[in-house]
JSON list of C-alpha atoms in Angstrom, two decimals:
[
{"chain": "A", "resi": 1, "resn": "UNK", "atom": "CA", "xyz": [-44.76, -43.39, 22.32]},
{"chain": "A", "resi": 2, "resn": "UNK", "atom": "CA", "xyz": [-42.89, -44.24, 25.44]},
{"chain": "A", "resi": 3, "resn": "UNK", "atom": "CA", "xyz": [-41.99, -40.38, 27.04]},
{"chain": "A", "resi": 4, "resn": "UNK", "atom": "CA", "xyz": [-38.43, -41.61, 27.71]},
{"chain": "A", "resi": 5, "resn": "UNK", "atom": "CA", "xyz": [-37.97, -41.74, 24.02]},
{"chain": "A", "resi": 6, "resn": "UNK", "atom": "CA", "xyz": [-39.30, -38.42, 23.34]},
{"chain": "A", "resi": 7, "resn": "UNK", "atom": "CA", "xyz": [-37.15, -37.06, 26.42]},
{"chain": "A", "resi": 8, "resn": "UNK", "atom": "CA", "xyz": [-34.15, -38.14, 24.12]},
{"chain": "A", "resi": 9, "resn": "UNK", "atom": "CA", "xyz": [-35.12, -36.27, 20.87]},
{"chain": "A", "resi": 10, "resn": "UNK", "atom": "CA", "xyz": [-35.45, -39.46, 18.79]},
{"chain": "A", "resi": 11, "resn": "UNK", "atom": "CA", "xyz": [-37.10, -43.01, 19.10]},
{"chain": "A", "resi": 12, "resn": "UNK", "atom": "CA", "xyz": [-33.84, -44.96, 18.58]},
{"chain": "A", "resi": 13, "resn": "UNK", "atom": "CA", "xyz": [-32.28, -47.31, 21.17]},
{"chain": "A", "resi": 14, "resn": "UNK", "atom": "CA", "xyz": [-30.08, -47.02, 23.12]},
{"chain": "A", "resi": 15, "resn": "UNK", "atom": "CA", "xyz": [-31.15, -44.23, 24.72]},
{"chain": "A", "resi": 16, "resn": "UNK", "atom": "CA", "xyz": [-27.93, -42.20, 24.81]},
{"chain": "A", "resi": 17, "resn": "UNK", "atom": "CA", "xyz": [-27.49, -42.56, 21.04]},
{"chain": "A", "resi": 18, "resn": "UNK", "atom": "CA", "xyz": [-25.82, -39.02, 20.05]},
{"chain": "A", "resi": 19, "resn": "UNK", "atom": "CA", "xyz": [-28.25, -37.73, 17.07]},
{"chain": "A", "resi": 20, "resn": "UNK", "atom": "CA", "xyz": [-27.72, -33.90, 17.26]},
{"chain": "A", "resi": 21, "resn": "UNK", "atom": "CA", "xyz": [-30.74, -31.87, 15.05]},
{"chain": "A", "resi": 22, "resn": "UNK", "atom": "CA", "xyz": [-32.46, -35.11, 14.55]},
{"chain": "A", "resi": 23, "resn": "UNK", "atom": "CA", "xyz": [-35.38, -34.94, 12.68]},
{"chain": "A", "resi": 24, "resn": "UNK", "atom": "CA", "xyz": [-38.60, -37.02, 13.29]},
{"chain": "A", "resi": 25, "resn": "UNK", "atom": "CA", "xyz": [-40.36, -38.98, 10.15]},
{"chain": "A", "resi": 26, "resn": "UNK", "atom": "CA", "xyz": [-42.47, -37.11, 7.84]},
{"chain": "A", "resi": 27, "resn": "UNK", "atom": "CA", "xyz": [-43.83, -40.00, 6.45]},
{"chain": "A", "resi": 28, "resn": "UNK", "atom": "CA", "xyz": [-45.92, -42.43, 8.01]},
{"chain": "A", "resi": 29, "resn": "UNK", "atom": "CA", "xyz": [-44.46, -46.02, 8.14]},
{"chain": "A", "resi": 30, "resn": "UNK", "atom": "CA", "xyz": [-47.43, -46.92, 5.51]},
{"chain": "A", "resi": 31, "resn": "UNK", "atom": "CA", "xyz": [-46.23, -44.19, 3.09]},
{"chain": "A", "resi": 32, "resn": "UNK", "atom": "CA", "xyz": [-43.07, -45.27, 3.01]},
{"chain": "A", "resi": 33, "resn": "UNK", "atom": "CA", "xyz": [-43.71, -48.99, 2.28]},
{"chain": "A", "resi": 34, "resn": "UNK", "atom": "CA", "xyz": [-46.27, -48.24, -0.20]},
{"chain": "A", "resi": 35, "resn": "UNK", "atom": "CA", "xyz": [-43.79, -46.09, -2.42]},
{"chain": "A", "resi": 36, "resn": "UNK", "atom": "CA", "xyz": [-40.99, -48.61, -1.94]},
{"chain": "A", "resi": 37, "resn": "UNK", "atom": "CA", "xyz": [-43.38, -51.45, -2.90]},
{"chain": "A", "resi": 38, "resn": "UNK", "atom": "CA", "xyz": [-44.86, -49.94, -5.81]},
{"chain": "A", "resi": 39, "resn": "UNK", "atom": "CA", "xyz": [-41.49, -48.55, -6.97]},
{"chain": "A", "resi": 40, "resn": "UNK", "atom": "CA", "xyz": [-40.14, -52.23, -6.77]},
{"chain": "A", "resi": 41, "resn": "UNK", "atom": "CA", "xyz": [-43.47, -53.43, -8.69]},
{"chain": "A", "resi": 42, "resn": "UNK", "atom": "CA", "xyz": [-43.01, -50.99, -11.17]},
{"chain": "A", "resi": 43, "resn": "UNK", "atom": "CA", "xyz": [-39.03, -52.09, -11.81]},
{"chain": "A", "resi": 44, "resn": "UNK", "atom": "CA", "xyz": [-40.30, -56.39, -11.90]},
{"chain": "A", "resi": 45, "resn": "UNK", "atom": "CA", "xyz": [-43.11, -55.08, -14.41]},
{"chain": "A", "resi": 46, "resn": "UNK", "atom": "CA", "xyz": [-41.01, -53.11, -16.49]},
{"chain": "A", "resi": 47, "resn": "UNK", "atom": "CA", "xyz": [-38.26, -55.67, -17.03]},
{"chain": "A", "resi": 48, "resn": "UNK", "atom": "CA", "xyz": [-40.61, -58.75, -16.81]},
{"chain": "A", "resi": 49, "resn": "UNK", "atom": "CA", "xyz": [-42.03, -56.51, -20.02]},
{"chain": "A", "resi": 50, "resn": "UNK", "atom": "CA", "xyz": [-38.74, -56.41, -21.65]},
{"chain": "A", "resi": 51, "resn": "UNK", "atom": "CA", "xyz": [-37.48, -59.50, -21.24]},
{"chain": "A", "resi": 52, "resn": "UNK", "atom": "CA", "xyz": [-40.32, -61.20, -22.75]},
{"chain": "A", "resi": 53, "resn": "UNK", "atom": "CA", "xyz": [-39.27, -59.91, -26.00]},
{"chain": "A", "resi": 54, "resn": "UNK", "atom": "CA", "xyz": [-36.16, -61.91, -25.86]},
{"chain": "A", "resi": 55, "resn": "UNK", "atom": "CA", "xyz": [-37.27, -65.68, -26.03]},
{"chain": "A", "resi": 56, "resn": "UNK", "atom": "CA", "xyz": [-35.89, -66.25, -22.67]},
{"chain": "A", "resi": 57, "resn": "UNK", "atom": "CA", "xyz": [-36.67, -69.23, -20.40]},
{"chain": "A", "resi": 58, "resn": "UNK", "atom": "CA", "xyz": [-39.37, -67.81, -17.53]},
{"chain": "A", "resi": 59, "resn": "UNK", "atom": "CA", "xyz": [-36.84, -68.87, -14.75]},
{"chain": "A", "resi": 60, "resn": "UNK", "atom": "CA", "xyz": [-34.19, -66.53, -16.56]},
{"chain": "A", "resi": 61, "resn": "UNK", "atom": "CA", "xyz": [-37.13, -63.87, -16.45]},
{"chain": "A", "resi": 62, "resn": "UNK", "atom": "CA", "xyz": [-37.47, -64.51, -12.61]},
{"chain": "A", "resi": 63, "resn": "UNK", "atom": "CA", "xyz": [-33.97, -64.00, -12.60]},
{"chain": "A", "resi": 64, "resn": "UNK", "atom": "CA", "xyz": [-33.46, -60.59, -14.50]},
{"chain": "A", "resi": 65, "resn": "UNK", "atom": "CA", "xyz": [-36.38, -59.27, -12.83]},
{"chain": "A", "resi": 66, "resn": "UNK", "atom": "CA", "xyz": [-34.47, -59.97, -9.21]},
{"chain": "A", "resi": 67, "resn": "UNK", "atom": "CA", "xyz": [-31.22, -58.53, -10.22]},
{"chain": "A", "resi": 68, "resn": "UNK", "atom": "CA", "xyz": [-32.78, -55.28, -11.78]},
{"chain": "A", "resi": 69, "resn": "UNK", "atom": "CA", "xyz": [-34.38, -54.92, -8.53]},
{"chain": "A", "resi": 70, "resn": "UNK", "atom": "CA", "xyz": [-31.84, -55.87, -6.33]},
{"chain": "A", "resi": 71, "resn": "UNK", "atom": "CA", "xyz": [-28.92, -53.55, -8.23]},
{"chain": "A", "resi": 72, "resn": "UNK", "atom": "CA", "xyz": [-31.17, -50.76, -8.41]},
{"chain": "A", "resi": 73, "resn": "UNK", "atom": "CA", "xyz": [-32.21, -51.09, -4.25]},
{"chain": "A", "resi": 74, "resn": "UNK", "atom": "CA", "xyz": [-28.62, -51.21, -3.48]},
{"chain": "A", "resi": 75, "resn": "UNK", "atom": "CA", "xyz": [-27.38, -48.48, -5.82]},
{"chain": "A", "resi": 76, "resn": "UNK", "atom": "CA", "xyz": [-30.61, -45.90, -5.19]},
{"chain": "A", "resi": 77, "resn": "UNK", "atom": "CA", "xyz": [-31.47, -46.68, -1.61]},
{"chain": "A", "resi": 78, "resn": "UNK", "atom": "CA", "xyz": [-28.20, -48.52, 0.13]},
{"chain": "A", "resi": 79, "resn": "UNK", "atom": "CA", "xyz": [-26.22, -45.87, -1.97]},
{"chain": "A", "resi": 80, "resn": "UNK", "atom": "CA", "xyz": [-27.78, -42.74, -0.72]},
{"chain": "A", "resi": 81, "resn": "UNK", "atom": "CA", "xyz": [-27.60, -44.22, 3.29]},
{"chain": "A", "resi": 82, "resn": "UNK", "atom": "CA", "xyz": [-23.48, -44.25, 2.49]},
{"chain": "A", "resi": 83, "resn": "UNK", "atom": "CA", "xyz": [-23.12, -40.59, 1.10]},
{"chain": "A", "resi": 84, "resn": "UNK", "atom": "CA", "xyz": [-25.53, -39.10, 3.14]},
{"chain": "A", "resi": 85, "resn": "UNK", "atom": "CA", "xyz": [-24.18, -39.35, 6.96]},
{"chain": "A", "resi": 86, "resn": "UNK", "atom": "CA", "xyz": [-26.53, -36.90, 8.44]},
{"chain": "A", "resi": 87, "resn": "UNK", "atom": "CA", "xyz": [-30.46, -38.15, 6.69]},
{"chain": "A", "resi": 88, "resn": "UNK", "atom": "CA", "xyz": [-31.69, -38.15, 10.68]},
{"chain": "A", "resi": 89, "resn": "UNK", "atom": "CA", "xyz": [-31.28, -34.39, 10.20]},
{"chain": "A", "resi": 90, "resn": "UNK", "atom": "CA", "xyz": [-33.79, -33.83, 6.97]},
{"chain": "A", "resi": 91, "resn": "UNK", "atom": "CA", "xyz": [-36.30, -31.99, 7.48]},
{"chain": "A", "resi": 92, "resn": "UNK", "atom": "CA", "xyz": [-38.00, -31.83, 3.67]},
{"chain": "A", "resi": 93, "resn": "UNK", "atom": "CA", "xyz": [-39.44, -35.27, 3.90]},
{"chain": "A", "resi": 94, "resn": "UNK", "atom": "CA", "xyz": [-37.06, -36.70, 1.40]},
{"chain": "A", "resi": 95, "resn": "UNK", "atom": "CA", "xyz": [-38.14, -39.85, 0.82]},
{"chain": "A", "resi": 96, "resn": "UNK", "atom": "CA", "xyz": [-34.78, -41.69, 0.87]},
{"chain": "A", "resi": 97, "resn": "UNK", "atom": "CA", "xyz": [-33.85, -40.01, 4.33]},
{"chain": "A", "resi": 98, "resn": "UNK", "atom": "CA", "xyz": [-37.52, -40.81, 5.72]},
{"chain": "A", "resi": 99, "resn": "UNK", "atom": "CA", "xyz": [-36.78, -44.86, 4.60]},
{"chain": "A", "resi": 100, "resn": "UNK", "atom": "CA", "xyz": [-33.74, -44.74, 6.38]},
{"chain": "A", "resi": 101, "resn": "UNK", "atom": "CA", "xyz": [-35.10, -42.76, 9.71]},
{"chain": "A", "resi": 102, "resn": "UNK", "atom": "CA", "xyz": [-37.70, -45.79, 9.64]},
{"chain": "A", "resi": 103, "resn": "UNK", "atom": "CA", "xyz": [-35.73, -48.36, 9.13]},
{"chain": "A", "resi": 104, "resn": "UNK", "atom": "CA", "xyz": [-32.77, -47.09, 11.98]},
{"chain": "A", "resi": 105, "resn": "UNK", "atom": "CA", "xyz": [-36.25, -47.82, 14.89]},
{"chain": "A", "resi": 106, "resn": "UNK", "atom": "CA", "xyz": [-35.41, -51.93, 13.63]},
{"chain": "A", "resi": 107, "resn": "UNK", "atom": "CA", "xyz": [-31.74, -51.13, 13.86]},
{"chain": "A", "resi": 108, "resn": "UNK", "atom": "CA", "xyz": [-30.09, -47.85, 15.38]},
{"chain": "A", "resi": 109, "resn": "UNK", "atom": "CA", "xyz": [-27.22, -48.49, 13.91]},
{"chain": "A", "resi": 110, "resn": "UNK", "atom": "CA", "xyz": [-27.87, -46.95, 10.84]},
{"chain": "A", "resi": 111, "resn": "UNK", "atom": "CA", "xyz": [-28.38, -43.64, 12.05]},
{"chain": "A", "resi": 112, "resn": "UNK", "atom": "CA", "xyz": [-25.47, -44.08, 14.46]},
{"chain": "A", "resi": 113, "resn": "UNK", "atom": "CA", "xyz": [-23.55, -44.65, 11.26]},
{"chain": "A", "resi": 114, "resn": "UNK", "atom": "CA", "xyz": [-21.85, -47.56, 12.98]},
{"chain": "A", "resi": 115, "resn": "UNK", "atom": "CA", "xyz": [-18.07, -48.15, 11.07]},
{"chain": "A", "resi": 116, "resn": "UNK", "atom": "CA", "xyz": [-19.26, -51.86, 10.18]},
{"chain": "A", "resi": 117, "resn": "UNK", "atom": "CA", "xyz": [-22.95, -51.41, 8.68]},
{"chain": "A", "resi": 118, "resn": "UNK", "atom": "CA", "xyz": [-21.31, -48.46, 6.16]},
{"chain": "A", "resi": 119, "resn": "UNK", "atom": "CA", "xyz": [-18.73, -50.25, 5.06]},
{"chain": "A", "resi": 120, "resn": "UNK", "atom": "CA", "xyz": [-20.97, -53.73, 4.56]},
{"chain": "A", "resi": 121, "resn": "UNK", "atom": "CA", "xyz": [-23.68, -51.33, 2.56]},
{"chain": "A", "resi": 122, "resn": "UNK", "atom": "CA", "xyz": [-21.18, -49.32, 0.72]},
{"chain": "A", "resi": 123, "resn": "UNK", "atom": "CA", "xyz": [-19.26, -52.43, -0.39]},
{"chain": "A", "resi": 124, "resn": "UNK", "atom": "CA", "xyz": [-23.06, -53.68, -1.42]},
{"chain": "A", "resi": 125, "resn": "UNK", "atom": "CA", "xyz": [-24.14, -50.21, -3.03]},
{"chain": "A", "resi": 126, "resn": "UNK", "atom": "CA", "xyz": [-20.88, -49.64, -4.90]},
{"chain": "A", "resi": 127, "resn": "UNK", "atom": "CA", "xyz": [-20.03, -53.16, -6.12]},
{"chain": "A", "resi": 128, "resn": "UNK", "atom": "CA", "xyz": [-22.64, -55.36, -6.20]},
{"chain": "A", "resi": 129, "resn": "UNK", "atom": "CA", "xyz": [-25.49, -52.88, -6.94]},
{"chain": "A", "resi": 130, "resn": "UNK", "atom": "CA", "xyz": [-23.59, -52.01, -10.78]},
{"chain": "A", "resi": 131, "resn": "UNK", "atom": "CA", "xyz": [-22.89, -55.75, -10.77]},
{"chain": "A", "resi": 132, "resn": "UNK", "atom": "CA", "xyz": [-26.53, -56.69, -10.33]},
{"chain": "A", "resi": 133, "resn": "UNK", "atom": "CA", "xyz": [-27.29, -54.79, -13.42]},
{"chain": "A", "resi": 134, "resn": "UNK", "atom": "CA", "xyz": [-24.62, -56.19, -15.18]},
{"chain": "A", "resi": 135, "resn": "UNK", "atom": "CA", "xyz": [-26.30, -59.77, -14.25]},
{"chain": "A", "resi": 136, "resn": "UNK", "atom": "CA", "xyz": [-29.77, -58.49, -15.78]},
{"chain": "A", "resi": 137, "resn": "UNK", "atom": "CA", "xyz": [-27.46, -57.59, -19.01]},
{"chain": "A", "resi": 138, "resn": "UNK", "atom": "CA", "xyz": [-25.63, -60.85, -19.08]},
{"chain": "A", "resi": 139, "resn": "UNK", "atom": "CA", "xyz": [-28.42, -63.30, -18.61]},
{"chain": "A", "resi": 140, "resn": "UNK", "atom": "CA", "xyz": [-30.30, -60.81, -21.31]},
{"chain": "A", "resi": 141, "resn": "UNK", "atom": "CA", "xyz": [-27.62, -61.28, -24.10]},
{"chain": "A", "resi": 142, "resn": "UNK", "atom": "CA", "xyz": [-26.68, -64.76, -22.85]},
{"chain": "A", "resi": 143, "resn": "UNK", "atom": "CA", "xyz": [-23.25, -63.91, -22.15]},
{"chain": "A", "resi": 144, "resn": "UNK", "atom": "CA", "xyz": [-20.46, -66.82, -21.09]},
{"chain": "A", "resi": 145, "resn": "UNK", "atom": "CA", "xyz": [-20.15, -65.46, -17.42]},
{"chain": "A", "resi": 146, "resn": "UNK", "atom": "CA", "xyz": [-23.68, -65.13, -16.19]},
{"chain": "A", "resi": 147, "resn": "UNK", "atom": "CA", "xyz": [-23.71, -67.61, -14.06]},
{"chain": "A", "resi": 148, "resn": "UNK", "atom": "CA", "xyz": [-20.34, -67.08, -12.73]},
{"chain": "A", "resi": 149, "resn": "UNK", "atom": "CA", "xyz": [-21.67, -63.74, -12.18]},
{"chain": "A", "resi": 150, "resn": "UNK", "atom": "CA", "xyz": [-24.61, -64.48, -10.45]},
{"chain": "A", "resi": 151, "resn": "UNK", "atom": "CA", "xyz": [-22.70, -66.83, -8.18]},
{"chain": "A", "resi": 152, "resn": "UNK", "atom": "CA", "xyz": [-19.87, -64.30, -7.35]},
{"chain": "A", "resi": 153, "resn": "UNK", "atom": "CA", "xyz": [-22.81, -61.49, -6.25]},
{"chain": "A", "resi": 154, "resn": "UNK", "atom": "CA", "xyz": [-25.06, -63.92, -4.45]},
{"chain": "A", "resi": 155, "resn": "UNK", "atom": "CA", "xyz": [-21.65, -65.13, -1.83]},
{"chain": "A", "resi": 156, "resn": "UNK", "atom": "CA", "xyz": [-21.49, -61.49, -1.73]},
{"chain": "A", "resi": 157, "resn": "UNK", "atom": "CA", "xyz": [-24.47, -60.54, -0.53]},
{"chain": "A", "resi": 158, "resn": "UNK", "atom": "CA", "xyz": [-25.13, -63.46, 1.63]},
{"chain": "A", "resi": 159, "resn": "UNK", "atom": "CA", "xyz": [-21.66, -62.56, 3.09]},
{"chain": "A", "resi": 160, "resn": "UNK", "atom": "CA", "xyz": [-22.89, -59.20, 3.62]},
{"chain": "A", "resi": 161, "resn": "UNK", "atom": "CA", "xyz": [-25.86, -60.45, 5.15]},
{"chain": "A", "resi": 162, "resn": "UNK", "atom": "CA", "xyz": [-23.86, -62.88, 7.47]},
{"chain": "A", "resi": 163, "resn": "UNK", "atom": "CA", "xyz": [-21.44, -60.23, 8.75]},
{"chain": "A", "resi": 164, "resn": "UNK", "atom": "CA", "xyz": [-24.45, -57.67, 9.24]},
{"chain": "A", "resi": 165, "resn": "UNK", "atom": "CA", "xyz": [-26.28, -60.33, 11.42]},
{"chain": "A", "resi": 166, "resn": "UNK", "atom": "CA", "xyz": [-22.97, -61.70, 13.12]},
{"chain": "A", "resi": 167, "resn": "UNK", "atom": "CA", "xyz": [-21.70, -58.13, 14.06]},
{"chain": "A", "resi": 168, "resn": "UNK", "atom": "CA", "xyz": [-24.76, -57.32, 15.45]},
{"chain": "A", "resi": 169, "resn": "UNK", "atom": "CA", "xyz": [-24.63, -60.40, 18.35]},
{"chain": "A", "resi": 170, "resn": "UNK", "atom": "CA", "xyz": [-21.41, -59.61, 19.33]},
{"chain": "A", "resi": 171, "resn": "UNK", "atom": "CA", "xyz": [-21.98, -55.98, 20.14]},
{"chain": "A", "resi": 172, "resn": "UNK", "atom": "CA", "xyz": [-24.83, -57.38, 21.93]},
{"chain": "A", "resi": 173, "resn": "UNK", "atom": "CA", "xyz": [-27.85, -57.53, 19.16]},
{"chain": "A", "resi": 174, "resn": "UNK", "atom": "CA", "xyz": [-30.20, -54.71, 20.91]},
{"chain": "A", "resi": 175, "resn": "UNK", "atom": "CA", "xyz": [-30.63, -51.76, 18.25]},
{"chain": "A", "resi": 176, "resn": "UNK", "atom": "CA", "xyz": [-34.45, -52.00, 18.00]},
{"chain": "A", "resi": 177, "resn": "UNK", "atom": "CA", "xyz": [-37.00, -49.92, 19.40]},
{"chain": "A", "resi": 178, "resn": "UNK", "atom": "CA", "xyz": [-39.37, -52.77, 19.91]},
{"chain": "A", "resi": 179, "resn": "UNK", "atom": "CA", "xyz": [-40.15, -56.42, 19.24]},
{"chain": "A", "resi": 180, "resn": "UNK", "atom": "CA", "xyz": [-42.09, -55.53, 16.42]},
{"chain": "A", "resi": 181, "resn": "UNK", "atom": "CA", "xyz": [-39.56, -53.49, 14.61]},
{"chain": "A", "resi": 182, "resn": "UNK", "atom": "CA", "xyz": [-36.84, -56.12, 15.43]},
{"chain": "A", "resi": 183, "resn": "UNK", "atom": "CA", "xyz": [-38.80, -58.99, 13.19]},
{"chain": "A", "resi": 184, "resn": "UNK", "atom": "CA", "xyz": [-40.25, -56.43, 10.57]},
{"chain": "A", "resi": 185, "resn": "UNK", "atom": "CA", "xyz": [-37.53, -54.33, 10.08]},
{"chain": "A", "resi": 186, "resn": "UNK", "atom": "CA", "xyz": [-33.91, -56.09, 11.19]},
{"chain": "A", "resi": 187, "resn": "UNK", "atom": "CA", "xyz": [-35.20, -59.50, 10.05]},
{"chain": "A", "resi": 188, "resn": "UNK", "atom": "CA", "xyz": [-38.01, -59.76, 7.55]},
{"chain": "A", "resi": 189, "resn": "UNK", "atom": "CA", "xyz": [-36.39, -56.64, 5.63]},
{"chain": "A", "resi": 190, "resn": "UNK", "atom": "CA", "xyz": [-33.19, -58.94, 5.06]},
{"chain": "A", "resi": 191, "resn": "UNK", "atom": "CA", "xyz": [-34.83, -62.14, 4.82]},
{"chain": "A", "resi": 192, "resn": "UNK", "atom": "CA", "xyz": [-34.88, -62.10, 0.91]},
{"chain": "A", "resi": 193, "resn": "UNK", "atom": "CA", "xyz": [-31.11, -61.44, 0.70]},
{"chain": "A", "resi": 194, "resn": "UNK", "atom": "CA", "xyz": [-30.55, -64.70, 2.49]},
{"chain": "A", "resi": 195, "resn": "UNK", "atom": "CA", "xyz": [-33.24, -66.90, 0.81]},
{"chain": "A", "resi": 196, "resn": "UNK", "atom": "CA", "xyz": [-32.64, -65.90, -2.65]},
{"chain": "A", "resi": 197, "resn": "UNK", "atom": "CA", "xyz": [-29.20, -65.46, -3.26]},
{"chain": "A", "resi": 198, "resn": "UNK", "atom": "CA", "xyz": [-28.78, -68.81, -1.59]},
{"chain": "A", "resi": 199, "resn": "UNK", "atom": "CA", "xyz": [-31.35, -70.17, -4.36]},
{"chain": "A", "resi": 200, "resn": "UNK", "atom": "CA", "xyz": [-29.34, -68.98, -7.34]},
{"chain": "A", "resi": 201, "resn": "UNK", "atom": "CA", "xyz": [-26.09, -69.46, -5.64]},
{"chain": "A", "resi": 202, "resn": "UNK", "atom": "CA", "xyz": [-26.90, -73.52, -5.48]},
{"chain": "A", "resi": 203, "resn": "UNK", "atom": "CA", "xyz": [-28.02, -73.06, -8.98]},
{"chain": "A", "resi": 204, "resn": "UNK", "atom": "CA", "xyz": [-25.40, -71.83, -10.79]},
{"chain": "A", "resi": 205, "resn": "UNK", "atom": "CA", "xyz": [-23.12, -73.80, -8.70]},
{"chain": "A", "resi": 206, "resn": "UNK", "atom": "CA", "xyz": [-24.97, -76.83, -10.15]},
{"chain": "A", "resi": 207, "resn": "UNK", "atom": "CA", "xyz": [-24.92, -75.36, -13.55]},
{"chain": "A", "resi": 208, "resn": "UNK", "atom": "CA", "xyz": [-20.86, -74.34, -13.89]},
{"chain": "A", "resi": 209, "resn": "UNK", "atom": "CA", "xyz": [-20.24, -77.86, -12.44]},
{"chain": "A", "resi": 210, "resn": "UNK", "atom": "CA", "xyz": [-22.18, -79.05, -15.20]},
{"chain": "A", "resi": 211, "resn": "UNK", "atom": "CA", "xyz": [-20.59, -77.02, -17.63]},
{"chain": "A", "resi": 212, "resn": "UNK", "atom": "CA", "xyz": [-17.46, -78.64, -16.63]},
{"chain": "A", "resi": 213, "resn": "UNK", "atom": "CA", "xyz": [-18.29, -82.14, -16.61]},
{"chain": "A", "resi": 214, "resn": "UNK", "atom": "CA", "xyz": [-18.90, -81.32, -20.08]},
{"chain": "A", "resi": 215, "resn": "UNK", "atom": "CA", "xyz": [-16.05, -79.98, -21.16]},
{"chain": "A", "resi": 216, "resn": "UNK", "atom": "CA", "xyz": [-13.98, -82.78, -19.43]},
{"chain": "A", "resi": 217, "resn": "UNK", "atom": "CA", "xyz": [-16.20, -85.40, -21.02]},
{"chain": "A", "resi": 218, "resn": "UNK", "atom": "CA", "xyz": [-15.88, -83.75, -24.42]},
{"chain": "A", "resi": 219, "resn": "UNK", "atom": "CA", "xyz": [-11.73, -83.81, -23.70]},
{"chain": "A", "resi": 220, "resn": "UNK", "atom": "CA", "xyz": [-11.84, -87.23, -23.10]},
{"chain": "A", "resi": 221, "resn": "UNK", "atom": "CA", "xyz": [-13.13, -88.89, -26.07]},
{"chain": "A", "resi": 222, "resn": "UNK", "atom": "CA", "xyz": [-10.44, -90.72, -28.43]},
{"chain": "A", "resi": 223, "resn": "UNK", "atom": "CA", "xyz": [-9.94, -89.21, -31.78]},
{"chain": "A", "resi": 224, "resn": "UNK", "atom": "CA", "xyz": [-11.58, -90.69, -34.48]},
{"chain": "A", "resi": 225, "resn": "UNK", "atom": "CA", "xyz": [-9.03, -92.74, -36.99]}
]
């Protein structure tokens, strides 16, 4: 490690970034992606289980299986990074504060607790997290708003990804340690939440259009005599 990070007390740039009692990883970068990855395996499995007990299409599968994940990542991990200001202090090896001490060397302004992250992630943790798992519910029972739903939380999040990205640039896009936490952390970590909301966004666009040209078919006809 370079010794003018160590001279600071923590590996995050900039430099001068105030962390008082911070409190180096106890997990290795490894650990903690193996216990997030199998976690996230274990969710998919669990509801790819479930759901095929319910006669439902494989791409509605797909789907549940994303939003259990998704609603339970923002909830359980985006959640605990809003209530808990001080993680870079933790000292038991918690694993939530140990993701988060990780993830602040692709961007520092996690730890910094910078005003515009923790409000974009407790918007995302508070309302769209619960409304992911209402999505996995919906699409389950077949419910008349699914795919309004699923439209209304994927704008969301790819507004929340959008403001994330653009707020970054403008306050001059250089919170990484290195080059390799920059694409591995800032940008593959986030890639999904512009990729696949954008997917089912377009879909159920597509579908609730449909749904209308339907309906306004259907309103259309003359009455029989």
């Amino acid at each position: 490690m370079d010794p003018s990070l160590v001279s600071q007390g923590h590996p995050y740039v900039p430099l001068d970034l105030h962390l008082p009692d911070y409190s180096p990883c106890y997990l290795s970068m490894s650990n903690i992606i193996s216990v997030f990855a199998f976690s996230s395996l274990l969710i998919v499995s669990l509801i790819w289980i479930f759901s095929g007990g319910l006669k439902k299409r494989k791409v509605d599968r797909v789907l549940m299986c994303w939003w259990a994940f998704t609603g339970l990542t923002h909830m359980i991990l985006e959640g605990y990074f809003v209530f808990s200001p001080e993680f870079f202090k933790d000292k038991s090896g918690f694993y939530l504060a140990e993701v988060w001490k990780e993830y602040s060397k692709g961007d520092s302004r996690y730890a910094g607790r910078d005003a515009g992250v923790v409000t974009v992630e407790g918007i995302t943790a508070v309302l769209e997290g619960p409304a992911s798992l209402l999505a996995v519910y919906a699409i389950a029972t077949g419910k008349s708003y699914s795919y309004i739903l699923q439209f209304a939380i994927s704008l969301g999040q790819l507004y929340g990804t959008a403001v994330y990205y653009i707020t970054a640039i403008l306050e001059g896009d250089n919170f990484s340690s290195n080059t390799f936490y920059y694409y591995a952390y800032y940008i593959g970590a986030n890639f999904s939440w512009i990729v696949i909301p954008s997917i089912i966004a377009v879909r159920c666009w597509r579908k609730i259009c449909a749904a209308f040209r339907l309906q306004g078919s259907q309103t259309k006809k003359p009455k029989a005599h």
